[in-house]
Tab-separated table of C-alpha atoms in Angstrom:
chain	number	residue	atom	x	y	z
A	1	MET	CA	-3.714	-15.842	-22.190
A	2	ALA	CA	-2.443	-12.660	-23.841
A	3	GLY	CA	-1.861	-10.578	-20.569
A	4	VAL	CA	-5.010	-8.510	-21.000
A	5	GLU	CA	-4.151	-5.740	-18.437
A	6	GLY	CA	-6.258	-2.715	-19.737
A	7	GLU	CA	-8.848	-2.156	-17.425
A	8	VAL	CA	-11.413	-4.394	-18.382
A	9	HIS	CA	-15.073	-4.037	-16.878
A	10	VAL	CA	-15.222	-7.443	-15.637
A	11	GLY	CA	-13.495	-7.826	-12.542
A	12	VAL	CA	-12.784	-5.949	-9.611
A	13	GLY	CA	-12.685	-2.613	-10.839
A	14	THR	CA	-12.447	-0.465	-14.062
A	15	ALA	CA	-10.328	2.307	-15.079
A	16	ALA	CA	-13.373	4.739	-13.324
A	17	ASP	CA	-11.999	3.039	-10.248
A	18	GLU	CA	-8.677	4.365	-10.276
A	19	VAL	CA	-8.183	6.823	-7.433
A	20	PRO	CA	-5.119	8.963	-7.682
A	21	GLY	CA	-4.706	9.283	-4.248
A	22	GLU	CA	-7.005	11.824	-2.776
A	23	GLY	CA	-5.860	14.776	-0.653
A	24	GLU	CA	-2.432	15.050	0.317
A	25	GLU	CA	-1.139	13.417	-2.726
A	26	GLU	CA	0.619	16.264	-4.313
A	27	ARG	CA	2.115	18.058	-1.519
A	28	GLY	CA	4.017	15.179	0.085
A	29	SER	CA	6.142	12.614	-1.636
A	30	GLY	CA	3.765	11.926	-4.571
A	31	LEU	CA	1.256	9.429	-3.067
A	32	ARG	CA	-0.149	7.133	-5.480
A	33	LEU	CA	-2.769	5.568	-3.169
A	34	PRO	CA	-6.144	7.296	-1.974
A	35	ILE	CA	-5.286	7.943	1.720
A	36	SER	CA	-9.079	7.489	2.636
A	37	ARG	CA	-9.186	4.118	1.298
A	38	ILE	CA	-6.397	2.925	3.509
A	39	LYS	CA	-7.814	4.708	6.584
A	40	ARG	CA	-10.861	2.895	6.235
A	41	ILE	CA	-9.074	-0.455	6.023
A	42	MET	CA	-7.295	0.585	8.848
A	43	LYS	CA	-10.568	1.464	11.095
A	44	ALA	CA	-11.788	-1.919	10.131
A	45	ASP	CA	-9.635	-3.639	12.963
A	46	PRO	CA	-11.898	-3.726	15.796
A	47	ASP	CA	-9.119	-2.632	18.243
A	48	PHE	CA	-7.908	0.156	16.211
A	49	CYS	CA	-8.545	3.596	17.560
A	50	LEU	CA	-6.824	6.686	16.389
A	51	ALA	CA	-3.975	7.332	13.981
A	52	SER	CA	-2.023	10.344	13.366
A	53	GLN	CA	-1.907	12.091	10.089
A	54	ASP	CA	2.061	10.634	9.888
A	55	ALA	CA	0.918	7.109	10.933
A	56	VAL	CA	-1.737	6.931	8.335
A	57	PHE	CA	0.922	8.744	5.771
A	58	LEU	CA	3.329	6.000	6.577
A	59	VAL	CA	1.142	3.157	6.060
A	60	THR	CA	0.466	4.436	2.807
A	61	LYS	CA	3.791	4.868	1.675
A	62	ALA	CA	4.661	1.472	3.306
A	63	THR	CA	1.775	-0.005	1.157
A	64	GLU	CA	3.358	1.314	-2.142
A	65	LEU	CA	6.269	-0.188	-1.409
A	66	PHE	CA	5.071	-3.366	-0.350
A	67	LEU	CA	3.268	-3.497	-3.626
A	68	GLU	CA	6.457	-3.107	-5.728
A	69	SER	CA	8.139	-5.524	-3.836
A	70	LEU	CA	5.467	-8.198	-3.917
A	71	ALA	CA	5.331	-7.819	-7.602
A	72	GLN	CA	9.036	-8.013	-7.970
A	73	GLU	CA	9.431	-11.127	-5.640
A	74	ALA	CA	6.576	-12.814	-7.837
A	75	TYR	CA	8.264	-11.672	-10.993
A	76	HIS	CA	11.214	-13.924	-10.033
A	77	PHE	CA	9.177	-17.041	-10.387
A	78	THR	CA	7.269	-15.936	-13.673
A	79	CYS	CA	10.773	-15.643	-15.353
A	80	GLN	CA	11.536	-18.814	-13.844
A	81	ALA	CA	9.216	-20.752	-15.522
A	82	ARG	CA	9.888	-18.403	-18.414
A	83	ARG	CA	6.954	-16.766	-18.576
A	84	LYS	CA	5.930	-12.990	-18.780
A	85	THR	CA	2.796	-13.018	-17.094
A	86	VAL	CA	2.798	-12.868	-13.370
A	87	SER	CA	0.277	-15.674	-12.171
A	88	ARG	CA	-1.590	-16.141	-9.015
A	89	ARG	CA	0.733	-19.103	-8.560
A	90	ASP	CA	3.667	-17.008	-8.928
A	91	LEU	CA	2.316	-15.111	-5.722
A	92	ASP	CA	1.753	-18.118	-3.805
A	93	ASN	CA	5.197	-19.111	-4.420
A	94	SER	CA	6.625	-15.993	-3.108
A	95	ILE	CA	4.262	-16.405	-0.136
A	96	GLU	CA	5.690	-19.700	0.640
A	97	THR	CA	9.218	-18.630	0.029
A	98	ILE	CA	10.072	-15.502	1.686
A	99	GLU	CA	9.700	-15.147	5.487
A	100	ALA	CA	8.407	-11.424	5.493
A	101	LEU	CA	5.522	-12.567	3.422
A	102	ALA	CA	4.556	-15.392	5.882
A	103	PHE	CA	1.689	-13.665	7.362
A	104	LEU	CA	-0.205	-13.949	4.342
A	105	ASP	CA	-0.318	-17.608	4.078
A	106	GLY	CA	-3.893	-18.667	4.681
A	107	ALA	CA	-4.905	-15.090	4.901
A	108	ILE	CA	-5.870	-15.208	1.239
A	109	ASP	CA	-8.182	-17.566	-0.932
B	1	MET	CA	-32.972	1.936	-5.887
B	2	GLU	CA	-32.619	-2.040	-5.679
B	3	GLY	CA	-32.009	-4.016	-2.558
B	4	GLY	CA	-29.437	-3.669	-0.394
B	5	GLU	CA	-26.629	-4.421	-2.542
B	6	GLY	CA	-25.345	-3.510	-5.670
B	7	GLU	CA	-26.627	0.227	-5.163
B	8	ASP	CA	-26.089	2.636	-7.885
B	9	MET	CA	-22.837	4.321	-6.080
B	10	GLY	CA	-20.756	1.000	-6.356
B	11	ALA	CA	-22.989	-0.740	-9.238
B	12	SER	CA	-20.402	0.200	-11.998
B	13	PHE	CA	-17.694	-1.342	-10.101
B	14	LEU	CA	-19.156	-4.421	-9.354
B	15	THR	CA	-20.299	-7.297	-11.211
B	16	SER	CA	-22.433	-10.379	-10.162
B	17	GLU	CA	-19.353	-12.647	-10.026
B	18	GLN	CA	-17.973	-10.405	-7.034
B	19	TYR	CA	-18.635	-11.228	-3.393
B	20	MET	CA	-19.977	-8.917	-1.192
B	21	MET	CA	-18.732	-8.927	2.733
B	22	GLU	CA	-22.116	-9.397	4.200
B	23	GLY	CA	-22.627	-9.457	7.733
B	24	HIS	CA	-19.024	-8.436	8.158
B	25	SER	CA	-19.818	-5.941	10.900
B	26	VAL	CA	-17.001	-3.502	11.387
B	27	HIS	CA	-16.958	-0.945	14.167
B	28	GLN	CA	-17.376	1.886	11.570
B	29	HIS	CA	-18.494	5.213	12.869
B	30	ASP	CA	-21.712	6.990	11.510
B	31	GLU	CA	-19.221	10.051	10.717
B	32	GLU	CA	-17.334	8.017	8.274
B	33	GLU	CA	-18.852	8.177	4.868
B	34	LYS	CA	-22.891	8.274	4.732
B	35	GLU	CA	-23.146	5.377	2.450
B	36	ASP	CA	-26.560	3.150	2.129
B	37	VAL	CA	-24.805	0.508	3.647
B	38	PRO	CA	-22.889	1.272	6.743
B	39	HIS	CA	-22.591	-2.185	8.163
B	40	ILE	CA	-21.477	-4.029	5.145
B	41	LEU	CA	-18.019	-3.710	4.112
B	42	ARG	CA	-18.384	-3.666	0.684
B	43	GLU	CA	-15.547	-4.894	-1.410
B	44	GLN	CA	-14.237	-1.552	-2.813
B	45	ASP	CA	-14.173	-0.596	0.950
B	46	ARG	CA	-11.916	-3.632	1.933
B	47	PHE	CA	-9.522	-3.062	-0.939
B	48	LEU	CA	-7.346	-0.693	-2.647
B	49	PRO	CA	-8.773	0.173	-6.208
B	50	ILE	CA	-7.291	-2.234	-8.546
B	51	ALA	CA	-6.091	-0.125	-10.976
B	52	ASN	CA	-3.760	1.805	-8.525
B	53	VAL	CA	-2.768	-1.392	-7.408
B	54	ALA	CA	-1.605	-2.783	-10.885
B	55	ARG	CA	-0.087	0.637	-11.817
B	56	ILE	CA	1.991	0.294	-8.658
B	57	MET	CA	2.959	-3.420	-9.198
B	58	LYS	CA	3.669	-2.743	-12.608
B	59	LYS	CA	6.538	-0.514	-11.333
B	60	GLY	CA	8.143	-3.757	-9.944
B	61	ILE	CA	8.598	-5.838	-13.034
B	62	PRO	CA	10.302	-5.154	-16.300
B	63	LYS	CA	7.893	-3.088	-19.202
B	64	THR	CA	7.668	-6.288	-20.670
B	65	GLY	CA	5.909	-7.905	-18.093
B	66	LYS	CA	2.086	-8.463	-17.190
B	67	ILE	CA	-0.094	-9.237	-14.385
B	68	ALA	CA	-2.787	-11.771	-14.684
B	69	LYS	CA	-6.088	-10.994	-13.534
B	70	ASP	CA	-6.184	-12.971	-10.613
B	71	ALA	CA	-2.866	-12.242	-9.617
B	72	ARG	CA	-4.075	-8.471	-9.398
B	73	GLU	CA	-7.020	-9.473	-7.409
B	74	CYS	CA	-4.942	-11.837	-5.281
B	75	VAL	CA	-2.470	-8.552	-4.600
B	76	GLN	CA	-5.561	-6.661	-3.691
B	77	GLU	CA	-6.258	-9.008	-1.188
B	78	CYS	CA	-2.602	-9.243	0.064
B	79	VAL	CA	-2.177	-5.550	0.363
B	80	SER	CA	-5.228	-5.485	2.714
B	81	GLU	CA	-3.979	-8.006	4.854
B	82	PHE	CA	-0.480	-5.941	4.973
B	83	ILE	CA	-2.134	-2.696	6.396
B	84	SER	CA	-4.296	-4.802	8.737
B	85	PHE	CA	-1.270	-6.732	9.729
B	86	VAL	CA	0.932	-3.560	10.329
B	87	THR	CA	-1.907	-1.658	11.788
B	88	SER	CA	-2.637	-4.279	14.450
B	89	GLU	CA	1.135	-4.388	15.544
B	90	ALA	CA	1.333	-0.685	15.660
B	91	SER	CA	-1.784	-0.846	17.607
B	92	ASP	CA	-0.670	-3.534	20.282
B	93	ARG	CA	2.806	-1.334	20.777
B	94	CYS	CA	0.203	1.758	21.279
B	95	HIS	CA	-1.732	0.152	23.647
B	96	GLN	CA	1.068	-1.366	25.834
B	97	GLU	CA	2.715	2.304	26.296
B	98	LYS	CA	-1.127	3.233	27.314
B	99	ARG	CA	-1.208	5.729	24.454
B	100	LYS	CA	-4.843	5.930	22.262
B	101	THR	CA	-3.366	7.574	18.911
B	102	ILE	CA	-1.089	5.436	16.706
B	103	ASN	CA	1.792	7.649	15.692
B	104	GLY	CA	4.650	7.267	13.024
B	105	GLU	CA	6.942	5.835	15.131
B	106	ASP	CA	4.829	3.215	15.961
B	107	ILE	CA	4.338	2.317	12.519
B	108	LEU	CA	8.072	2.436	11.815
B	109	TRP	CA	8.725	0.297	14.851
B	110	ALA	CA	5.932	-2.385	13.346
B	111	MET	CA	7.499	-2.160	9.856
B	112	ASN	CA	10.830	-3.347	11.755
B	113	ALA	CA	9.431	-5.917	13.858
B	114	LEU	CA	7.407	-7.486	10.679
B	115	GLY	CA	10.060	-8.066	8.568
B	116	PHE	CA	10.100	-5.019	6.546
B	117	GLU	CA	13.242	-3.031	8.003
B	118	ASN	CA	14.181	-2.218	4.415
B	119	TYR	CA	11.248	0.221	4.471
B	120	VAL	CA	12.087	1.801	7.292
B	121	GLU	CA	14.852	4.088	6.335
B	122	PRO	CA	13.116	5.167	3.105
B	123	LEU	CA	10.098	5.809	5.047
B	124	LYS	CA	11.580	8.221	7.290
B	125	ILE	CA	12.647	10.205	4.262
B	126	TYR	CA	9.118	10.364	2.928
B	127	LEU	CA	7.933	11.318	6.174
B	128	GLN	CA	10.445	14.290	6.674
B	129	LYS	CA	9.197	15.733	3.283
B	130	PHE	CA	5.899	14.964	4.010
B	131	ARG	CA	5.775	17.234	7.101
B	132	GLU	CA	7.961	19.833	5.511
B	133	SER	CA	5.293	20.046	2.692
B	134	THR	CA	2.626	20.124	4.939
B	135	LYS	CA	4.017	22.672	7.294
B	136	GLY	CA	2.681	25.188	4.475
B	137	ASP	CA	5.778	26.323	3.299
B	138	LYS	CA	4.754	27.719	-0.030
B	139	SER	CA	8.046	28.150	-1.403
B	140	ILE	CA	8.024	24.238	-2.530
B	141	ASP	CA	7.081	24.020	-6.100
B	142	GLY	CA	4.278	21.831	-6.765
B	143	SER	CA	4.926	17.929	-5.809
B	144	LEU	CA	8.187	16.154	-4.303
B	145	GLU	CA	8.598	13.499	-6.627
B	146	ALA	CA	10.750	10.843	-5.361
B	147	THR	CA	11.950	7.411	-7.037
B	148	TYR	CA	12.311	4.441	-4.874
B	149	ASP	CA	14.091	1.322	-6.177
B	150	VAL	CA	13.836	-1.872	-4.270
B	151	ASP	CA	16.008	-4.880	-4.713
B	152	PHE	CA	14.501	-6.909	-2.409
B	153	ALA	CA	16.568	-9.915	-3.019
B	154	ASN	CA	19.526	-8.255	-2.406
B	155	ASN	CA	18.423	-6.187	0.224
B	156	MET	CA	19.235	-2.793	-1.202
B	157	ALA	CA	17.186	0.037	-1.992
B	158	THR	CA	18.056	3.319	-3.761
B	159	PHE	CA	16.012	6.311	-3.091
B	160	THR	CA	16.329	9.396	-5.189
B	161	THR	CA	14.422	12.511	-4.308
B	162	ASP	CA	14.742	16.216	-5.379
B	163	HIS	CA	15.016	18.289	-2.440
B	164	VAL	CA	13.083	21.140	-1.767
B	165	ASN	CA	16.287	23.518	-2.551
B	166	GLN	CA	16.832	21.677	-5.670
B	167	SER	CA	19.512	19.698	-4.243
B	168	GLU	CA	19.368	15.821	-4.976
B	169	ILE	CA	19.211	13.190	-2.378
B	170	VAL	CA	20.647	9.650	-3.083
B	171	CYS	CA	20.700	7.247	-0.849
B	172	THR	CA	21.330	3.548	-1.336
B	173	TYR	CA	21.087	1.169	1.633
B	174	GLY	CA	22.918	-1.932	1.282
B	175	THR	CA	23.023	-5.667	3.116
B	176	GLY	CA	24.393	-5.095	6.624
B	177	GLY	CA	22.629	-1.738	6.826
B	178	GLN	CA	25.535	0.221	5.545
B	179	VAL	CA	24.123	3.572	3.651
B	180	THR	CA	25.210	5.599	1.221
B	181	GLN	CA	24.334	9.228	0.878
B	182	GLN	CA	25.093	11.414	-1.939
B	183	PHE	CA	23.933	15.101	-1.634
B	184	THR	CA	24.195	16.990	-5.011
B	185	LEU	CA	23.372	20.787	-4.573
B	186	GLY	CA	21.964	22.217	-7.541
């Protein structure tokens, strides 16, 4: 497949879905994820009570770091296979190989 | 408006091939968004926007690289798992210490405990900047951009930011925990 990564209308989201990090994004350290969405995911945990602003910020930032790391790790496998497009399999390989990612094993489809 | 699903608000984001999280009852309070389906956690609620996800992922790979659609969607799920994972760990610690509010320290502790110790030092710095900027210090000129390069495999991270006083801070974290910091005063 030619890597179609423009935000096409098929699939989970569209260009309209891009949320430029609501609220604190420009004042702080350039958040690139919507903090309210992150908070919503945090709240979905039945044991979750309250979190300070600092905590939510840190989770948001950590998530950005995680995203980059995950892509980077998967890309190693992409390279090994002499491909240019990161595939689901590359992600699976990363999850199996890296200890810190073990929590994802079995957690996704 | 039709049925309980695919209502206008979210319709543009969803297609028929997507799955809705029906019956996934969550303890959401009503003051949280007054949406039409308060008890169904729609896909867009469970996950971060895929466009943001894709954009940040691309920073981790060379410009020539691309990311397949199924990989992007998979990462979307992974990321939500990550958030839950960290939050849950931090929450446990919080409860153990008989506190009700998860604070920054709990999150950092959780990072360390879960194998993401690489993130801790950069996160501390980001937090510092965040705190400074939310103190209402008007002398800060607009945004405080920073770049963070991670070499996960070699356990190295380089963090570069423009300090509010126009000095540049570059921190490199190597294996064995050594930190090299350089401050350039502008």
